[in-house]
Tab-separated table of C-alpha atoms in Angstrom:
chain	number	residue	atom	x	y	z
A	1	THR	CA	59.268	-66.990	37.940
A	2	ARG	CA	55.648	-65.876	36.979
A	3	TYR	CA	54.729	-62.127	36.242
A	4	TRP	CA	51.477	-60.210	36.258
A	5	ARG	CA	50.659	-56.689	35.061
A	6	ASP	CA	50.144	-53.823	37.576
A	7	TRP	CA	47.949	-51.642	35.554
A	8	SER	CA	48.333	-48.560	37.924
A	9	SER	CA	52.070	-48.302	37.672
A	10	ASP	CA	52.837	-50.426	34.568
A	11	VAL	CA	55.223	-52.570	36.800
A	12	CYS	CA	56.151	-56.105	36.196
A	13	SER	CA	55.977	-58.028	39.525
A	14	SER	CA	56.761	-61.559	40.507
A	15	ASP	CA	54.568	-64.371	42.033
A	16	LEU	CA	57.320	-66.516	43.744
A	17	ALA	CA	55.018	-69.166	45.268
A	18	SER	CA	53.322	-70.264	41.910
A	19	SER	CA	56.605	-71.312	40.136
A	20	PRO	CA	56.816	-75.134	40.063
A	21	SER	CA	60.284	-76.794	40.807
A	22	LEU	CA	59.467	-79.671	38.264
A	23	GLN	CA	59.250	-78.336	34.640
A	24	ARG	CA	58.898	-80.036	31.308
A	25	PHE	CA	59.354	-78.526	27.854
A	26	ARG	CA	59.853	-79.359	24.124
A	27	VAL	CA	63.226	-77.636	23.095
A	28	ARG	CA	64.493	-76.847	19.621
A	29	SER	CA	67.712	-75.125	19.107
A	30	VAL	CA	69.831	-74.255	16.119
A	31	VAL	CA	73.505	-73.077	16.452
A	32	GLU	CA	75.513	-71.767	13.607
A	33	LEU	CA	79.223	-71.022	14.031
A	34	LYS	CA	81.606	-69.346	11.544
A	35	GLY	CA	85.205	-68.330	12.232
A	36	GLU	CA	88.737	-69.863	12.556
A	37	VAL	CA	90.124	-72.607	14.557
A	38	HIS	CA	93.565	-72.123	16.191
A	39	LEU	CA	95.887	-75.171	16.184
A	40	LYS	CA	99.381	-75.831	17.953
A	41	ALA	CA	102.199	-77.621	16.873
A	42	GLN	CA	102.467	-81.205	17.944
A	43	ASN	CA	104.373	-81.765	21.197
A	44	ALA	CA	104.605	-77.813	21.570
A	45	PRO	CA	103.386	-76.302	24.883
A	46	SER	CA	100.177	-74.442	24.440
A	47	ILE	CA	101.475	-71.274	26.338
A	48	GLN	CA	104.508	-69.158	25.278
A	49	LYS	CA	107.016	-67.794	27.910
A	50	ASP	CA	105.167	-64.487	27.754
A	51	GLY	CA	101.965	-66.234	28.773
A	52	LYS	CA	100.103	-65.804	25.535
A	53	PRO	CA	98.631	-68.775	23.608
A	54	SER	CA	100.941	-70.135	21.065
A	55	ILE	CA	99.328	-70.560	17.649
A	56	ALA	CA	100.967	-72.585	15.069
A	57	ARG	CA	98.234	-72.597	12.379
A	58	LYS	CA	94.805	-71.127	11.682
A	59	ALA	CA	92.111	-72.803	9.695
A	60	PRO	CA	88.524	-71.661	8.558
A	61	VAL	CA	85.706	-73.474	10.515
A	62	GLN	CA	81.968	-73.436	10.236
A	63	SER	CA	79.400	-75.617	11.804
A	64	ASN	CA	75.633	-76.065	11.974
A	65	THR	CA	74.017	-77.923	14.977
A	66	THR	CA	70.386	-78.931	15.320
A	67	LEU	CA	68.895	-80.176	18.640
A	68	ASP	CA	65.244	-81.143	19.108
A	69	TYR	CA	64.178	-82.796	22.385
A	70	ASP	CA	61.727	-83.166	25.259
A	71	GLU	CA	63.136	-82.074	28.568
A	72	GLU	CA	61.956	-82.789	32.194
A	73	PHE	CA	64.048	-81.439	35.091
A	74	VAL	CA	64.019	-80.424	38.716
A	75	LEU	CA	65.968	-77.321	39.309
A	76	GLY	CA	67.454	-77.193	42.731
A	77	ASP	CA	69.449	-74.533	44.654
A	78	ASP	CA	72.726	-76.041	43.309
A	79	ASP	CA	74.013	-78.733	40.954
A	80	ALA	CA	73.811	-81.434	43.666
A	81	SER	CA	70.033	-81.058	43.820
A	82	THR	CA	69.318	-80.485	40.213
A	83	ARG	CA	68.669	-83.317	37.708
A	84	GLY	CA	67.081	-83.844	34.382
A	85	TYR	CA	65.827	-86.215	31.671
A	86	GLN	CA	65.929	-85.566	27.875
A	87	TYR	CA	64.344	-87.482	25.045
A	88	PHE	CA	65.983	-86.579	21.738
A	89	HIS	CA	63.976	-86.399	18.492
A	90	GLU	CA	66.937	-85.041	16.562
A	91	ALA	CA	70.592	-84.172	17.235
A	92	LYS	CA	73.005	-83.725	14.476
A	93	LEU	CA	76.175	-81.533	13.676
A	94	THR	CA	77.995	-80.727	10.416
A	95	ILE	CA	81.416	-79.110	10.874
A	96	THR	CA	83.858	-78.076	8.121
A	97	VAL	CA	87.455	-77.334	9.002
A	98	ASP	CA	89.613	-76.147	6.171
A	99	ARG	CA	87.295	-77.779	3.592
A	100	ASN	CA	87.184	-81.114	5.501
A	101	ALA	CA	83.672	-81.867	6.569
A	102	THR	CA	82.602	-84.125	9.534
A	103	ASN	CA	79.001	-85.272	10.330
A	104	THR	CA	78.061	-86.274	13.808
A	105	SER	CA	74.604	-87.528	14.921
A	106	LEU	CA	73.252	-89.105	18.203
A	107	ARG	CA	72.929	-92.921	18.102
A	108	GLU	CA	69.409	-94.300	18.281
A	109	SER	CA	70.407	-96.155	21.476
A	110	CYS	CA	71.207	-92.794	23.100
A	111	ARG	CA	68.003	-90.920	22.674
A	112	GLU	CA	67.357	-90.861	26.400
A	113	ILE	CA	69.661	-88.811	28.309
A	114	VAL	CA	69.876	-87.939	32.011
A	115	LYS	CA	71.624	-84.977	33.565
A	116	VAL	CA	73.442	-86.449	36.545
A	117	PRO	CA	74.951	-84.259	39.475
A	118	THR	CA	78.671	-84.908	39.847
A	119	VAL	CA	81.638	-83.423	41.504
A	120	HIS	CA	82.355	-81.840	38.128
A	121	GLY	CA	78.761	-80.289	37.774
A	122	LEU	CA	75.741	-81.487	35.906
A	123	LEU	CA	76.893	-84.057	33.303
A	124	PRO	CA	74.940	-85.786	30.561
A	125	ALA	CA	74.930	-89.460	30.434
A	126	GLY	CA	73.103	-92.075	28.194
A	127	LEU	CA	70.476	-94.343	29.871
A	128	SER	CA	71.132	-97.330	27.694
A	129	SER	CA	74.682	-96.699	26.414
A	130	PRO	CA	77.724	-94.565	27.374
A	131	LEU	CA	78.251	-91.651	25.152
A	132	PHE	CA	81.118	-90.986	22.880
A	133	HIS	CA	83.076	-87.624	23.176
A	134	ALA	CA	81.510	-86.273	20.091
A	135	GLU	CA	78.063	-87.248	21.293
A	136	ARG	CA	78.535	-85.439	24.607
A	137	ASP	CA	79.698	-82.259	23.037
A	138	LEU	CA	76.831	-82.509	20.498
A	139	ILE	CA	73.951	-82.729	23.089
A	140	GLU	CA	75.471	-80.170	25.429
A	141	GLY	CA	75.035	-77.473	22.856
A	142	SER	CA	76.063	-73.901	23.423
A	143	ILE	CA	73.655	-73.235	26.195
A	144	ASP	CA	71.956	-75.408	28.869
A	145	SER	CA	68.224	-74.890	28.542
A	146	ILE	CA	67.536	-76.065	31.970
A	147	TYR	CA	68.932	-72.783	33.248
A	148	LEU	CA	67.399	-70.548	30.581
A	149	ASP	CA	64.861	-69.238	32.899
A	150	GLN	CA	67.680	-67.857	35.157
A	151	ILE	CA	67.797	-64.840	33.058
A	152	LEU	CA	64.492	-63.736	34.677
A	153	THR	CA	64.243	-61.609	37.926
A	154	GLU	CA	62.258	-61.851	41.100
A	155	LYS	CA	62.450	-58.113	41.564
A	156	GLU	CA	59.686	-55.766	40.525
A	157	VAL	CA	60.815	-54.028	37.287
A	158	SER	CA	59.465	-51.377	34.825
A	159	ILE	CA	60.126	-50.789	31.167
A	160	SER	CA	63.842	-50.063	30.674
A	161	ASP	CA	64.887	-51.523	34.017
A	162	LYS	CA	67.946	-53.694	34.088
A	163	TRP	CA	69.256	-56.448	36.305
A	164	VAL	CA	72.436	-58.505	36.440
A	165	MET	CA	72.418	-62.174	36.200
A	166	ASP	CA	74.125	-64.201	39.086
A	167	ARG	CA	77.598	-65.330	37.761
A	168	VAL	CA	77.040	-68.879	38.689
A	169	ALA	CA	73.874	-68.875	36.829
A	170	VAL	CA	75.807	-67.316	33.785
A	171	ALA	CA	78.369	-70.096	33.950
A	172	ARG	CA	75.705	-72.766	34.095
A	173	LEU	CA	73.594	-71.420	31.190
A	174	PHE	CA	76.720	-71.047	28.916
A	175	HIS	CA	78.575	-74.161	29.968
A	176	LEU	CA	81.398	-72.249	31.595
A	177	ASP	CA	83.554	-73.445	34.517
A	178	ALA	CA	83.487	-69.947	36.029
A	179	VAL	CA	83.105	-66.358	35.261
A	180	LEU	CA	86.287	-64.538	36.130
A	181	ASP	CA	85.267	-60.921	35.077
A	182	GLY	CA	82.224	-59.252	33.503
A	183	ASP	CA	78.581	-59.589	33.882
A	184	VAL	CA	75.378	-60.352	31.776
A	185	THR	CA	72.850	-57.698	32.050
A	186	ILE	CA	69.063	-58.104	31.136
A	187	CYS	CA	66.835	-55.283	30.207
A	188	LEU	CA	62.967	-55.228	29.964
A	189	VAL	CA	62.471	-53.456	26.716
A	190	GLU	CA	58.646	-54.192	26.121
A	191	LEU	CA	55.695	-55.566	27.907
A	192	ASP	CA	52.020	-56.635	27.284
A	193	GLU	CA	49.399	-58.855	28.956
A	194	GLU	CA	50.999	-61.933	27.511
A	195	LYS	CA	54.616	-61.480	26.836
A	196	ALA	CA	57.734	-59.592	28.203
A	197	HIS	CA	60.589	-58.774	25.603
A	198	LEU	CA	64.111	-58.739	27.083
A	199	GLU	CA	67.398	-57.746	25.795
A	200	VAL	CA	70.511	-59.612	26.930
A	201	ARG	CA	73.942	-57.972	26.895
A	202	GLY	CA	77.282	-59.088	28.337
A	203	LYS	CA	81.156	-59.183	28.133
A	204	LEU	CA	82.819	-61.985	29.898
A	205	GLN	CA	86.208	-63.418	30.774
A	206	ALA	CA	85.778	-67.126	31.900
A	207	THR	CA	87.204	-70.539	31.677
A	208	VAL	CA	85.752	-73.565	29.874
A	209	ARG	CA	87.280	-77.085	30.807
A	210	ASP	CA	90.192	-75.012	32.503
A	211	VAL	CA	90.939	-72.983	29.364
A	212	GLY	CA	90.587	-69.273	29.138
A	213	THR	CA	87.854	-67.737	26.884
A	214	GLU	CA	86.440	-64.255	26.221
A	215	LEU	CA	82.824	-63.820	25.140
A	216	GLU	CA	80.658	-60.848	23.990
A	217	ILE	CA	76.893	-61.611	24.151
A	218	LYS	CA	74.142	-59.759	22.271
A	219	GLY	CA	70.808	-61.393	22.498
A	220	LYS	CA	67.007	-61.072	22.984
A	221	ALA	CA	64.477	-63.242	24.680
A	222	LEU	CA	60.816	-63.479	24.964
A	223	MET	CA	58.994	-64.501	28.146
A	224	ASP	CA	55.548	-66.020	28.413
A	225	ARG	CA	54.031	-64.102	31.330
A	226	LYS	CA	51.123	-66.433	31.842
A	227	ASP	CA	53.328	-69.619	32.484
A	228	GLY	CA	56.330	-67.706	33.674
A	229	TYR	CA	59.112	-69.242	31.280
A	230	VAL	CA	61.345	-67.959	28.526
A	231	SER	CA	59.809	-69.359	25.186
A	232	TRP	CA	62.202	-67.758	22.766
A	233	PHE	CA	65.953	-66.964	22.991
A	234	ALA	CA	68.325	-65.728	20.291
A	235	ALA	CA	71.782	-64.386	20.553
A	236	GLN	CA	75.108	-63.798	18.810
A	237	ILE	CA	78.210	-64.634	20.830
A	238	ASP	CA	81.599	-63.665	19.678
A	239	GLU	CA	84.053	-65.902	21.432
A	240	THR	CA	87.769	-66.106	21.437
A	241	ARG	CA	88.994	-69.338	23.204
A	242	GLU	CA	92.641	-70.097	24.065
A	243	ILE	CA	94.385	-73.218	22.818
A	244	GLY	CA	94.199	-76.047	25.355
A	245	GLU	CA	95.933	-79.342	25.889
A	246	ALA	CA	92.985	-81.262	24.911
A	247	GLU	CA	91.197	-79.023	22.379
A	248	PRO	CA	92.228	-76.277	19.796
A	249	GLY	CA	91.361	-72.716	20.387
A	250	PHE	CA	89.112	-70.597	18.081
A	251	LYS	CA	87.736	-67.233	17.359
A	252	ALA	CA	84.223	-67.398	16.029
A	253	ALA	CA	80.824	-65.742	15.718
A	254	ILE	CA	78.114	-68.146	17.162
A	255	GLN	CA	74.425	-67.592	16.321
A	256	ILE	CA	71.951	-69.297	18.723
A	257	ARG	CA	68.247	-69.707	18.338
A	258	VAL	CA	66.041	-71.595	20.972
A	259	LEU	CA	62.441	-72.248	20.996
A	260	ARG	CA	60.576	-73.717	24.044
A	261	SER	CA	56.977	-74.809	24.701
A	262	PRO	CA	55.453	-76.529	27.799
A	263	LEU	CA	54.797	-80.325	27.559
A	264	GLU	CA	52.003	-82.340	29.202
A	265	SER	CA	54.203	-85.506	29.021
A	266	MET	CA	57.462	-86.778	27.585
A	267	THR	CA	57.118	-88.438	24.152
A	268	SER	CA	58.881	-91.548	25.555
A	269	GLY	CA	55.981	-92.096	27.803
A	270	ARG	CA	58.433	-92.059	30.889
A	271	SER	CA	58.966	-89.431	33.444
A	272	LEU	CA	62.068	-88.188	35.285
A	273	ALA	CA	61.117	-90.058	38.341
A	274	GLN	CA	60.647	-93.258	36.371
A	275	VAL	CA	63.968	-93.164	34.519
A	276	TRP	CA	66.037	-92.028	37.530
A	277	LYS	CA	66.059	-95.593	38.916
A	278	ASP	CA	67.961	-96.619	35.814
A	279	ALA	CA	70.322	-93.559	35.744
A	280	PRO	CA	74.064	-94.172	36.118
A	281	THR	CA	75.823	-93.285	39.276
A	282	PRO	CA	77.849	-90.083	39.518
A	283	GLU	CA	80.877	-92.103	38.929
A	284	GLY	CA	79.294	-93.809	35.876
A	285	ALA	CA	78.347	-90.461	34.404
A	286	GLU	CA	81.935	-89.415	34.442
A	287	MET	CA	82.736	-92.306	31.907
A	288	LEU	CA	82.758	-91.972	28.210
A	289	GLN	CA	83.041	-94.485	25.363
A	290	PHE	CA	86.110	-94.604	23.145
A	291	GLN	CA	86.235	-96.637	19.888
A	292	SER	CA	88.917	-97.076	17.377
A	293	ASP	CA	87.342	-97.693	13.864
A	294	LEU	CA	90.647	-98.565	12.513
A	295	GLY	CA	91.935	-100.660	15.430
A	296	PHE	CA	88.628	-102.545	15.759
A	297	TYR	CA	88.349	-102.086	19.610
A	298	ARG	CA	86.456	-99.770	22.132
A	299	PHE	CA	86.540	-99.299	25.856
A	300	LEU	CA	85.178	-97.076	28.656
A	301	ALA	CA	87.308	-94.485	30.336
A	302	ASP	CA	87.219	-91.193	32.415
A	303	ARG	CA	85.844	-88.327	30.314
A	304	ARG	CA	89.164	-86.399	30.927
A	305	TRP	CA	90.918	-88.807	28.538
A	306	THR	CA	91.159	-87.480	25.039
A	307	THR	CA	92.364	-89.406	21.862
A	308	TYR	CA	95.568	-87.652	20.571
A	309	ARG	CA	96.241	-89.914	17.511
A	310	ASP	CA	94.889	-93.254	16.147
A	311	ASN	CA	96.148	-95.102	13.113
A	312	GLY	CA	94.727	-98.423	13.766
A	313	GLU	CA	97.984	-100.023	14.636
A	314	GLU	CA	98.860	-97.642	17.366
A	315	ALA	CA	96.851	-95.029	19.329
A	316	THR	CA	97.644	-92.405	21.960
A	317	LEU	CA	95.277	-90.899	24.521
A	318	ARG	CA	96.069	-88.151	27.015
A	319	PHE	CA	94.730	-87.536	30.456
A	320	ILE	CA	94.236	-83.829	30.979
A	321	VAL	CA	93.567	-82.156	34.421
A	322	SER	CA	93.367	-78.529	34.953
A	323	ASN	CA	94.564	-78.134	31.391
A	324	ARG	CA	97.717	-80.127	32.195
A	325	ARG	CA	98.863	-83.495	30.764
A	326	VAL	CA	99.155	-85.841	33.769
A	327	GLY	CA	99.042	-89.172	32.026
A	328	GLN	CA	99.320	-90.923	28.613
A	329	CYS	CA	98.072	-94.221	27.370
A	330	ASN	CA	99.600	-95.913	24.350
A	331	ILE	CA	97.504	-98.779	22.767
A	332	THR	CA	99.156	-101.229	20.242
A	333	ASN	CA	97.432	-103.918	18.201
A	334	LEU	CA	99.542	-107.050	18.560
A	335	VAL	CA	99.895	-110.220	16.175
A	336	ASP	CA	97.010	-112.466	16.790
A	337	LEU	CA	97.886	-115.839	18.539
A	338	GLN	CA	96.165	-119.068	17.625
A	339	PRO	CA	92.649	-119.663	18.951
A	340	GLY	CA	92.975	-120.855	22.609
A	341	GLU	CA	96.692	-119.902	22.809
A	342	GLN	CA	97.511	-117.347	25.627
A	343	LEU	CA	100.503	-115.401	26.688
A	344	THR	CA	101.422	-116.459	30.336
A	345	LEU	CA	101.878	-113.819	32.864
A	346	GLU	CA	105.594	-115.089	33.444
A	347	GLY	CA	106.137	-114.569	29.694
A	348	PHE	CA	104.613	-111.024	29.720
A	349	GLN	CA	106.671	-110.216	32.872
A	350	ALA	CA	109.787	-111.381	31.266
A	351	ASP	CA	109.332	-109.157	28.237
A	352	ILE	CA	108.669	-106.072	30.599
A	353	LYS	CA	111.658	-106.995	32.645
A	354	ARG	CA	113.954	-106.527	29.599
A	355	LEU	CA	112.464	-103.105	28.952
A	356	ALA	CA	112.922	-102.239	32.747
A	357	ILE	CA	116.642	-103.136	32.582
A	358	ASN	CA	117.287	-101.066	29.403
A	359	THR	CA	115.533	-98.154	30.830
A	360	GLY	CA	116.528	-98.218	34.565
A	361	ARG	CA	112.995	-98.831	35.864
A	362	GLU	CA	112.008	-101.116	38.754
A	363	LEU	CA	109.420	-103.892	38.513
A	364	MET	CA	106.774	-103.247	41.307
A	365	GLU	CA	104.047	-105.790	40.862
A	366	ALA	CA	102.416	-108.403	38.365
A	367	SER	CA	98.893	-109.770	38.301
A	368	GLU	CA	96.321	-111.368	36.108
A	369	ARG	CA	92.566	-111.580	36.050
A	370	LEU	CA	89.331	-112.103	34.038
A	371	THR	CA	87.467	-108.999	33.078
A	372	ARG	CA	83.725	-108.534	33.182
A	373	THR	CA	83.739	-108.975	29.320
A	374	SER	CA	85.599	-112.330	29.724
A	375	HIS	CA	88.885	-110.927	28.433
A	376	ARG	CA	92.198	-112.001	30.049
A	377	LEU	CA	94.086	-109.213	31.435
A	378	LEU	CA	97.769	-109.147	32.445
A	379	ARG	CA	99.236	-106.278	34.328
A	380	VAL	CA	102.806	-105.402	35.198
A	381	THR	CA	103.732	-102.161	36.893
A	382	LEU	CA	107.127	-100.477	36.709
A	383	SER	CA	108.354	-97.330	38.596
A	384	GLY	CA	111.163	-94.919	38.021
A	385	THR	CA	111.941	-91.206	37.784
A	386	ILE	CA	112.352	-88.749	34.853
A	387	GLU	CA	114.220	-85.406	35.711
A	388	GLY	CA	113.422	-86.006	39.363
A	389	VAL	CA	109.783	-86.737	38.905
A	390	GLU	CA	108.539	-90.154	40.061
A	391	ILE	CA	106.633	-91.950	37.345
A	392	ARG	CA	104.699	-95.236	37.003
A	393	TRP	CA	104.221	-97.257	33.961
A	394	MET	CA	101.406	-99.775	33.800
A	395	HIS	CA	101.613	-102.319	31.104
A	396	TYR	CA	98.537	-104.296	30.221
A	397	HIS	CA	98.066	-107.181	27.907
A	398	ILE	CA	94.551	-107.979	26.945
A	399	SER	CA	93.385	-111.023	24.998
A	400	ASN	CA	90.506	-113.316	24.168
A	401	ASP	CA	90.031	-116.952	23.494
A	402	GLN	CA	90.145	-116.333	19.597
A	403	GLY	CA	93.721	-115.083	19.857
A	404	ARG	CA	92.970	-111.462	19.495
A	405	ARG	CA	95.215	-109.186	21.587
């Protein structure tokens, strides 16, 4: 949205026709968080009988995130018609929980990121390599800069006039699933020939990854009237998020500062149109990379899986849908066989049959195949019931020619 000055009435008016759909910016954001993280006891439900979150322990937390990237995007009427391309110059996070510090940075091979429309919204995906969970969370940041100009209005406004952001736009900007109650209000506080100064205020009840959260937003923004974009945005967000099945809750004060400036071309030398032919499919964008540093293996899986524990010998992952655990994966490192030696499907099936007899489960099917990475995969499926609920257990044995399994 572009604006010009009506000198006779001191009104800010909009020129709808001249705003391009394709936009390109250099973006730098700094996010500082300080507060407390809320943890639940292992194997305990995240919600008590009274419906309130169950908090087993609180721990101090603080973090600093810096993102610096080029961004080119096409903003459509909805997520399905929106897409983006980012080239990262810098992406790093330092987080300290109860005096334990962790550093995360984006790998060199993942500098180029595309924003792919999927059934779960606009998701970031690496062009050259699938992202890890921590990398995805890092580059998403606290706001999505693609939607930053959504705080502007197409209405004619004067000094002190206010307008309310569309709730869908608010959810997209702040990475929310949905806004359940409350609004974000923008006020024009100052105006000259080159800039418009805006004030941003709001109290929201919302959901993030199917977990309830409350936010109070106090911010300011600066609009470049010549080119019609938000060049600077700063806000403090006080957020209280409930404990979820996949992530802890927290209560924190979050300081956000964002700078934007137009770009003639991407530093990578490639445009959104050029990289889009290499972009993953929507199904591919749903996949993340999981790696066990202690267990010496890695694999791709749906982004809704989360690592619950990993000690090298054994690991447990949980599949979370709508903040409910609907699946679990246990991974065990086995004793190596001699190079060239393999466990037969019949041998694996016999091992699983003994388990089925002892637990009252029924063997349904058994198969074997060679994966795309040349690993030999054996699969045996069992069925049974627990407390009247039908359950399937899928047992895999994965090995290579060197005896690793």
